[in-house]
Tab-separated table of C-alpha atoms in Angstrom:
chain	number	residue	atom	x	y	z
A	1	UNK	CA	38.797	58.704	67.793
A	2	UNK	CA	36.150	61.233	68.409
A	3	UNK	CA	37.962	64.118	66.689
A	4	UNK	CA	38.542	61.661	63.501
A	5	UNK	CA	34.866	60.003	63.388
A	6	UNK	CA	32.676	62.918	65.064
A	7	UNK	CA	29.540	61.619	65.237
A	8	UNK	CA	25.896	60.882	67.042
A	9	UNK	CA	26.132	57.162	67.572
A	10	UNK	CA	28.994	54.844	67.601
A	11	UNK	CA	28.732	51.130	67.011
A	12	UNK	CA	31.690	49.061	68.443
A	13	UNK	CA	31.983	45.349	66.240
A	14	UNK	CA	33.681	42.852	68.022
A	15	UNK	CA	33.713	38.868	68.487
A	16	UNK	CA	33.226	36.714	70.834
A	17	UNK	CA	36.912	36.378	72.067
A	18	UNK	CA	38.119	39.914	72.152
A	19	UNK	CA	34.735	41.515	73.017
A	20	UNK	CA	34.965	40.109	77.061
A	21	UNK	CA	38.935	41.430	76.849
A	22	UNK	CA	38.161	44.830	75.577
A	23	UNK	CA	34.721	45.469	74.415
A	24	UNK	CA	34.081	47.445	77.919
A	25	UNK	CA	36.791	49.754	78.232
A	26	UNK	CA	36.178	50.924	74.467
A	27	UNK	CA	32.506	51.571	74.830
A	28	UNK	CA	32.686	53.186	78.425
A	29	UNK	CA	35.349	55.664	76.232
A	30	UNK	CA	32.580	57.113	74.439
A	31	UNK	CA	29.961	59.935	75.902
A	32	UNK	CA	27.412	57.708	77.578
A	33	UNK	CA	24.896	56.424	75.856
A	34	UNK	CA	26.565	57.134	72.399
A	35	UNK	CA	28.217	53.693	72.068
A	36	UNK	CA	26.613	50.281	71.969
A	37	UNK	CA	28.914	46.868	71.820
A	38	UNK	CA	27.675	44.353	68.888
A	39	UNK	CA	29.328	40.607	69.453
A	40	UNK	CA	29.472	37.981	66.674
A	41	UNK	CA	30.610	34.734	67.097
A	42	UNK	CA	35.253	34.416	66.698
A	43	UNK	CA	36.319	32.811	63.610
A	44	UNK	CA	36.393	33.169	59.703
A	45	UNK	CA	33.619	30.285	59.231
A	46	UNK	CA	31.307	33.116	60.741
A	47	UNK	CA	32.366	35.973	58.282
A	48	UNK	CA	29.395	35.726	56.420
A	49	UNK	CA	26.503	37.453	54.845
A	50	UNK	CA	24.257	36.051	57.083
A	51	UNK	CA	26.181	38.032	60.058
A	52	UNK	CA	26.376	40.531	58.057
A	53	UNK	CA	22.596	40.789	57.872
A	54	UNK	CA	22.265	39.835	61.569
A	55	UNK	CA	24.390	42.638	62.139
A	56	UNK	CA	22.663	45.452	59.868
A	57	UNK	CA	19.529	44.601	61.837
A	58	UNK	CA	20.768	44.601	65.030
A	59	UNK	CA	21.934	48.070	64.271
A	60	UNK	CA	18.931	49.098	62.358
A	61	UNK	CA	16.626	47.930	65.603
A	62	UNK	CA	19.084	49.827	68.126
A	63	UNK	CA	17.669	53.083	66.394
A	64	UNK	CA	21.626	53.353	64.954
A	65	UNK	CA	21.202	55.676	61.601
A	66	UNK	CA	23.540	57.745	59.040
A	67	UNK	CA	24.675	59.652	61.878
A	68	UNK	CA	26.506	56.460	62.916
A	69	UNK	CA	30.186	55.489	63.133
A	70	UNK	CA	31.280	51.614	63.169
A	71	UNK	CA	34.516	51.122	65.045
A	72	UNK	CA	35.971	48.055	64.020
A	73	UNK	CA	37.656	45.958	67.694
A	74	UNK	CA	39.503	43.073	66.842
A	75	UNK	CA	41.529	40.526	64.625
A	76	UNK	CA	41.177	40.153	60.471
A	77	UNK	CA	37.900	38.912	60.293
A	78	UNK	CA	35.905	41.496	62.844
A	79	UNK	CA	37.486	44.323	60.250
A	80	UNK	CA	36.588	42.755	57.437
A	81	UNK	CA	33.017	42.049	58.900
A	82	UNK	CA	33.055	45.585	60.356
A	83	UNK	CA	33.834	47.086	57.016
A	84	UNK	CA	31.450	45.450	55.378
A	85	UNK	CA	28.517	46.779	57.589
A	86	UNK	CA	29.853	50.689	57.403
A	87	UNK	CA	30.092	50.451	53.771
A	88	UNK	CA	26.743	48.936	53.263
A	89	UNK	CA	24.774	50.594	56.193
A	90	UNK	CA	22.868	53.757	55.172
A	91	UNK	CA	24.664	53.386	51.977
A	92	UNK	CA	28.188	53.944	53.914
A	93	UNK	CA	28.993	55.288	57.335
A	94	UNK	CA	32.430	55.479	58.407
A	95	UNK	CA	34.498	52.656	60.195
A	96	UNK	CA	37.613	52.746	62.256
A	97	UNK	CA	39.709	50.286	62.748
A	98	UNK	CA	40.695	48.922	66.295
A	99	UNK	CA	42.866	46.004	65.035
A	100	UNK	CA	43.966	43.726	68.123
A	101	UNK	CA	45.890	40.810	66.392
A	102	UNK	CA	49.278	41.582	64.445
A	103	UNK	CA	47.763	40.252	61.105
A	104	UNK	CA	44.515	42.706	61.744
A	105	UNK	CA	47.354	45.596	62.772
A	106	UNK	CA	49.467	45.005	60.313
A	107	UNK	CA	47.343	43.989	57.158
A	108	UNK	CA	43.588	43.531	57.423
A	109	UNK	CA	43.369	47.316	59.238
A	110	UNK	CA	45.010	48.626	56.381
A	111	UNK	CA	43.486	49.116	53.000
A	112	UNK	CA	40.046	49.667	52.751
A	113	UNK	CA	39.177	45.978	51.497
A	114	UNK	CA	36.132	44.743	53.148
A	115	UNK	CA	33.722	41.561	52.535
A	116	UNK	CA	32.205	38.227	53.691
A	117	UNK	CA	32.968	34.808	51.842
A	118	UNK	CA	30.496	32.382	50.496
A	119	UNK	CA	30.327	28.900	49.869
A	120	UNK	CA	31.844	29.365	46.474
A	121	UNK	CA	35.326	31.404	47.949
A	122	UNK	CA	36.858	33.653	50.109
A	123	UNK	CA	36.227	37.837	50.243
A	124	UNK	CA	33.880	36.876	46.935
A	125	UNK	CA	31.489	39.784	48.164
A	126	UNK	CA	32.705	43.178	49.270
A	127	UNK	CA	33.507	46.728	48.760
A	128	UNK	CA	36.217	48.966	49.383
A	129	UNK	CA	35.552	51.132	52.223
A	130	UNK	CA	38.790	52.822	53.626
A	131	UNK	CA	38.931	53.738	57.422
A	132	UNK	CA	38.841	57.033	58.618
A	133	UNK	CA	40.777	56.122	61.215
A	134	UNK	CA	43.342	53.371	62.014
A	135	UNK	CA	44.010	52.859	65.870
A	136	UNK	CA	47.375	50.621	66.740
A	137	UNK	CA	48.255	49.541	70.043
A	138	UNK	CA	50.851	47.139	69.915
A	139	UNK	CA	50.415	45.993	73.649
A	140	UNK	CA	47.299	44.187	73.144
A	141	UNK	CA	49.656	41.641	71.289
A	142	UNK	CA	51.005	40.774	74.488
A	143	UNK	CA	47.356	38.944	75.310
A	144	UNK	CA	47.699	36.631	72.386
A	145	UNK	CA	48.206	33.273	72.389
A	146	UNK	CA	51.590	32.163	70.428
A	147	UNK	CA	50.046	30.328	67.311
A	148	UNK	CA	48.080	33.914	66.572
A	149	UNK	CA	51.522	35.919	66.558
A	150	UNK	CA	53.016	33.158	64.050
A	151	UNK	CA	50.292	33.639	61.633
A	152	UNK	CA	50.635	36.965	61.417
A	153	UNK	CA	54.403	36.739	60.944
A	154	UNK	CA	53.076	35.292	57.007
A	155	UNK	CA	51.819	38.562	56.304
A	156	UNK	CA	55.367	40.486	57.674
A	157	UNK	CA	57.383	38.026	55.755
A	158	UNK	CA	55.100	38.326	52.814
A	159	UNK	CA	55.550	42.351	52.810
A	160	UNK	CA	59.446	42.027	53.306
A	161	UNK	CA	59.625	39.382	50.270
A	162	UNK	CA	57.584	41.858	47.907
A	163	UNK	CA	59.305	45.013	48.664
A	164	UNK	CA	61.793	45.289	51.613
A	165	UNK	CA	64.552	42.653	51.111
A	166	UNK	CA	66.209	44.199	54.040
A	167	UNK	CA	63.333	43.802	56.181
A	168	UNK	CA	62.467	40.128	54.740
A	169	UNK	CA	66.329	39.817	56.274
A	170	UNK	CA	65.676	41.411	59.125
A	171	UNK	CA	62.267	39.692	60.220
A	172	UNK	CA	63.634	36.085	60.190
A	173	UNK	CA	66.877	37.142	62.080
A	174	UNK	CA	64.558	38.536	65.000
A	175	UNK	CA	61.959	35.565	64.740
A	176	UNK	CA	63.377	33.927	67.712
A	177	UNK	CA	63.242	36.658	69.882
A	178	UNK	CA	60.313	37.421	69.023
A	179	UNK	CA	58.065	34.712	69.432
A	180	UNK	CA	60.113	33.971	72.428
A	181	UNK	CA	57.638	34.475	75.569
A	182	UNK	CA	57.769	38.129	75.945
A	183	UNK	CA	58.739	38.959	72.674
A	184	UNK	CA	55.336	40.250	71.539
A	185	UNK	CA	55.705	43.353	74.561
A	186	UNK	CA	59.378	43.830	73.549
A	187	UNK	CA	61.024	47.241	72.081
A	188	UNK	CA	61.904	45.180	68.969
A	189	UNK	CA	58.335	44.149	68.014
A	190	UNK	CA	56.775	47.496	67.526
A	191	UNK	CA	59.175	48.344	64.558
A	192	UNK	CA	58.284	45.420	62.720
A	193	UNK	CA	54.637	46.441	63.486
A	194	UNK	CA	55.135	50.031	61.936
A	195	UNK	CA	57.716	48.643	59.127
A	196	UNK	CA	54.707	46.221	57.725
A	197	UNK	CA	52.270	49.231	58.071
A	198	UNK	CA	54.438	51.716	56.062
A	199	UNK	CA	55.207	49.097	53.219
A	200	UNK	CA	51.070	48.280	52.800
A	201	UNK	CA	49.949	51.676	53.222
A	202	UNK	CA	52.558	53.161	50.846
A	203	UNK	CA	51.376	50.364	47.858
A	204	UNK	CA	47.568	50.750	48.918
A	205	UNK	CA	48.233	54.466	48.344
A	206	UNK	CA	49.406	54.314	45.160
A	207	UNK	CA	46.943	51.840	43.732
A	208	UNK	CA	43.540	51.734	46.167
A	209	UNK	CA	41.030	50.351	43.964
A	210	UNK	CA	43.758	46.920	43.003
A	211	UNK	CA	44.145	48.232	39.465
A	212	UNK	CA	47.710	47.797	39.124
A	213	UNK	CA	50.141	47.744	41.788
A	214	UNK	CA	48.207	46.661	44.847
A	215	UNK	CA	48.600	43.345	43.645
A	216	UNK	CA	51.702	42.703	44.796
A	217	UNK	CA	49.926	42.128	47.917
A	218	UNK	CA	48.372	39.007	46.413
A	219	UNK	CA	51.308	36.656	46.923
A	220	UNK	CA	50.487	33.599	48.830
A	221	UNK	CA	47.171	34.378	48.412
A	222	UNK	CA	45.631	33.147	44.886
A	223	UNK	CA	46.521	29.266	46.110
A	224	UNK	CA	46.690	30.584	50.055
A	225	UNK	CA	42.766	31.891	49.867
A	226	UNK	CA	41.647	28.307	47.500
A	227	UNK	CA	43.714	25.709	50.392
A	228	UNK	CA	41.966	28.104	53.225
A	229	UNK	CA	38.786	27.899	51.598
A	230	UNK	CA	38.821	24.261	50.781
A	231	UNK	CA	40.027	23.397	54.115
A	232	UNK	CA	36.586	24.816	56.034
A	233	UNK	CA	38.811	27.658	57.037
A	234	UNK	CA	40.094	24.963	60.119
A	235	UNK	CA	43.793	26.328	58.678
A	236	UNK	CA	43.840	29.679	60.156
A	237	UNK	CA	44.639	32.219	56.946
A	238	UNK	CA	47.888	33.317	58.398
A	239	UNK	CA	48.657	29.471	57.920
A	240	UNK	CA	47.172	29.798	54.404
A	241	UNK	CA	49.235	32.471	52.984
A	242	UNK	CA	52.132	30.561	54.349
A	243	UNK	CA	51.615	27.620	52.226
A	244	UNK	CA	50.323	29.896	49.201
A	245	UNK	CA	53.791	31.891	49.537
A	246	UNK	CA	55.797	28.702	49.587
A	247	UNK	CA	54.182	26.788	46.417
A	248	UNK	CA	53.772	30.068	44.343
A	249	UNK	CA	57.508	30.903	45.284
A	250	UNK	CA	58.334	27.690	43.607
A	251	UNK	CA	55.972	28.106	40.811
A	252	UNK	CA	57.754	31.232	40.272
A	253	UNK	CA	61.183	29.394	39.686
A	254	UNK	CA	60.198	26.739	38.197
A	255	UNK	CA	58.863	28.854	35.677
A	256	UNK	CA	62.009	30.597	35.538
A	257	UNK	CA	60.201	34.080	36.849
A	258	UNK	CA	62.368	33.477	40.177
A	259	UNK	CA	65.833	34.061	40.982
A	260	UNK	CA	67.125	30.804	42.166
A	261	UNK	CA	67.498	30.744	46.078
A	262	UNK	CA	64.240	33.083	46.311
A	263	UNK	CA	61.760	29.864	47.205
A	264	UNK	CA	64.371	28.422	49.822
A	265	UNK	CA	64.669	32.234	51.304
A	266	UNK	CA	60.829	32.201	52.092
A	267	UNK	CA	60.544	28.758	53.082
A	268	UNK	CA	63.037	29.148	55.277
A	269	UNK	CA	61.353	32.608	56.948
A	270	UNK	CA	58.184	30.320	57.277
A	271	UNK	CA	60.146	27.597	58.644
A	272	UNK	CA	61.462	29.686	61.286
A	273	UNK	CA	58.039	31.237	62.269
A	274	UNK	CA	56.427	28.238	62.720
A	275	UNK	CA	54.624	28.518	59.474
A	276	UNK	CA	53.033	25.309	57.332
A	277	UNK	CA	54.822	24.709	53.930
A	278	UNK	CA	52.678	21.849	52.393
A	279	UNK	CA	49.268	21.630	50.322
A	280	UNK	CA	47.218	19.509	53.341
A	281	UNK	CA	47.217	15.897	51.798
A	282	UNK	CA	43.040	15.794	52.112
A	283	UNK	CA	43.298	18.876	49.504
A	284	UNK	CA	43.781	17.621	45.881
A	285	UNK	CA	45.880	19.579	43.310
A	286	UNK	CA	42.651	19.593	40.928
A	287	UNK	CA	40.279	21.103	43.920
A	288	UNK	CA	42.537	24.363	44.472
A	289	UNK	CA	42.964	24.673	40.525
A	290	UNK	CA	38.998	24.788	40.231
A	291	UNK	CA	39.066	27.204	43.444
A	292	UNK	CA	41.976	29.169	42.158
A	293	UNK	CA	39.258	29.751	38.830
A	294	UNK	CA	36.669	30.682	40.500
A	295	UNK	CA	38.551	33.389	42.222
A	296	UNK	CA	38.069	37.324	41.662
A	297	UNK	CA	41.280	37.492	40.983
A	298	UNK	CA	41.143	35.177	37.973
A	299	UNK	CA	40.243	37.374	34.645
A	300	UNK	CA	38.856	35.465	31.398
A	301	UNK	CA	38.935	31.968	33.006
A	302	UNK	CA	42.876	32.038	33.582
A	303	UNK	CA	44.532	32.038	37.206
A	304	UNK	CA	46.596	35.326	37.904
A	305	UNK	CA	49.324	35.629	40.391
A	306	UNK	CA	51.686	37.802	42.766
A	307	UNK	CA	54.830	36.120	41.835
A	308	UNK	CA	58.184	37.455	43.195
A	309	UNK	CA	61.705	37.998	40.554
A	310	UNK	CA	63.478	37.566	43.920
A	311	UNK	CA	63.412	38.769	47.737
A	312	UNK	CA	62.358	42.573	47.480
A	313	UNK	CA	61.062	42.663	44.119
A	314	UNK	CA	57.757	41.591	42.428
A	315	UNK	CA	57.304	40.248	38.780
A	316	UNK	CA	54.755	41.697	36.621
A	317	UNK	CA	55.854	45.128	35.890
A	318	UNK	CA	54.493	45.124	32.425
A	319	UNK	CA	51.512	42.744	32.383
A	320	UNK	CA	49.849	45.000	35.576
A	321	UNK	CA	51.635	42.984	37.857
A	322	UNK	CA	49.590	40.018	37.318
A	323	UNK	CA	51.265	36.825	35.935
A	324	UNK	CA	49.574	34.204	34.201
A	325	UNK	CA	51.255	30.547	34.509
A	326	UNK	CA	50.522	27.382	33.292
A	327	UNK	CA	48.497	24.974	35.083
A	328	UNK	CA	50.768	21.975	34.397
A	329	UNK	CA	53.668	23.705	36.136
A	330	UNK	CA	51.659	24.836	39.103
A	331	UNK	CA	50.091	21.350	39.040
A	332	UNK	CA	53.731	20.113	39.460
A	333	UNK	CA	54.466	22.269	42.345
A	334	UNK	CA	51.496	21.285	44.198
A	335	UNK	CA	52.154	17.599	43.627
């Protein structure tokens, strides 16, 4: 890590949860004295500017300066909180990521997207601040309660449906195994780990900045990030996507973007993982269409979205691979 990130001062983000687990052994890796552990409350409710700005002082007052490096330990939110701070801090210091969960190892670590949400959406304020450094241990999934492996099984099945049919194939055939107990320490989980990393890494490389092709990666995620939103962020966002990925799959084929058979392939990969399928009944169809509008993604007051032309494959070749719909058919799908 040292060799990647050389540097004076190293500031190791973590939470609450996976800061007593393995906040310790990561600081006591550094030269001592160069390393100071920075905890913030677990859970998405608290990614937030007003951690953010608890954080940046907290690092200001520890003396920390642009000799600094912010290593990122923990799930989704702790590296999108994490890379938040190093791109803002001193106008930008580096970050690594440390990514503990499967959804942080397999998607949030990746990418360079950073940000906080607000009471108005999801990742509404951010930057893109890519990692120098990415560090993967599989093992710590081993430590992880069952519901946390299931959620990030949305984002594997998401990456298989968008660009690895054989994959997408592969992942549900294995989901027994492994969310079986034991599974996550198992020989076959690590592939699936690197598998997901090489498919997101090879689109974010092609496309960084999410002017064209990175937005493939969007599916679930235009009605996923609204229902997570407008739930108080009690549904977990691995749970999100889920849903998003099963109602846009069907808005995809009922707009007759869709293969037939492609929504009842992912709903049945959900199924098998555990995964949610239905808008939450205390959610109405007209709240996520006035979240889904006030989302970056939306461009001239009309919803966008990831839709797939079948398992492998994304629409939206031509148009930027962004599709616009109409609300009355995606208002059908979520009634």
């Amino acid at each position: 890590m040292q060799q990647a990130a050389p540097n004076h001062r190293y500031a190791v983000v973590t939470d609450s949860n996976v800061g007593p687990l393995h906040g310790g052994q990561v600081v006591s890796g550094f030269p001592p004295g160069s390393a100071g552990l920075f905890t913030i409350p677990a859970g998405e409710a608290n990614k937030t500017r007003e951690t953010w700005s608890r954080l940046t002082d907290e690092l200001l007052s520890a003396g920390f300066g642009r000799d600094s490096t912010v290593v990122a330990l923990g799930g989704g939110m702790v590296g999108d909180m994490a890379g938040f701070v190093a791109g803002t801090f001193m106008r930008g210091v580096p970050v690594v990521q440390v990514p503990t969960s499967f959804l942080g190892m397999i998607d949030a670590s990746i990418g360079g997207k950073s940000g906080v949400d607000t009471p108005a959406g999801k990742n509404l304020v951010g930057v893109f601040h890519a990692p120098v450094l990415v560090v993967v241990d599989p093992q710590t999934l081993a430590t992880l309660p069952l519901n946390f492996l299931r959620t990030g099984f949305a984002e594997a099945i998401k990456h298989g449906a968008i660009a690895d049919s054989g994959y997408f194939e592969s992942v549900t055939r294995e989901l027994p195994s492994l969310l079986a107990p034991g599974g996550a320490g198992s020989d076959t989980f690590t592939p699936v780990v690197v598998r997901s990393i090489e498919i997101k890494a090879g689109i974010v490389a092609r496309d960084e900045r999410e002017s064209g092709l990175r937005k493939v990666l969007n599916f679930g995620h235009t009605i996923g990030h609204a229902i997570e939103a407008l739930s108080g962020y009690a549904l977990a966002h691995g749970e999100a996507v889920a849903i998003g990925m099963a109602l846009e799959s069907a808005v995809a084929e009922r707009a007759g973007i869709a293969e037939v058979g492609t929504s009842e392939a992912i709903r049945g990969a959900l199924s098998a993982a555990g995964l949610p399928l239905q808008r939450p009944e205390g959610i109405s169809c007209e709240k996520i269409l006035d979240a889904m509008r006030a989302d970056k993604k939306a461009r001239r007051g009309e919803v966008e979205y990831a839709l797939p032309s079948r398992i492998g494959a994304m629409a939206g070749s031509g148009s930027g691979w962004a599709v616009t719909v109409a609300d009355d058919i995606v208002r059908e799908v979520l009634t």
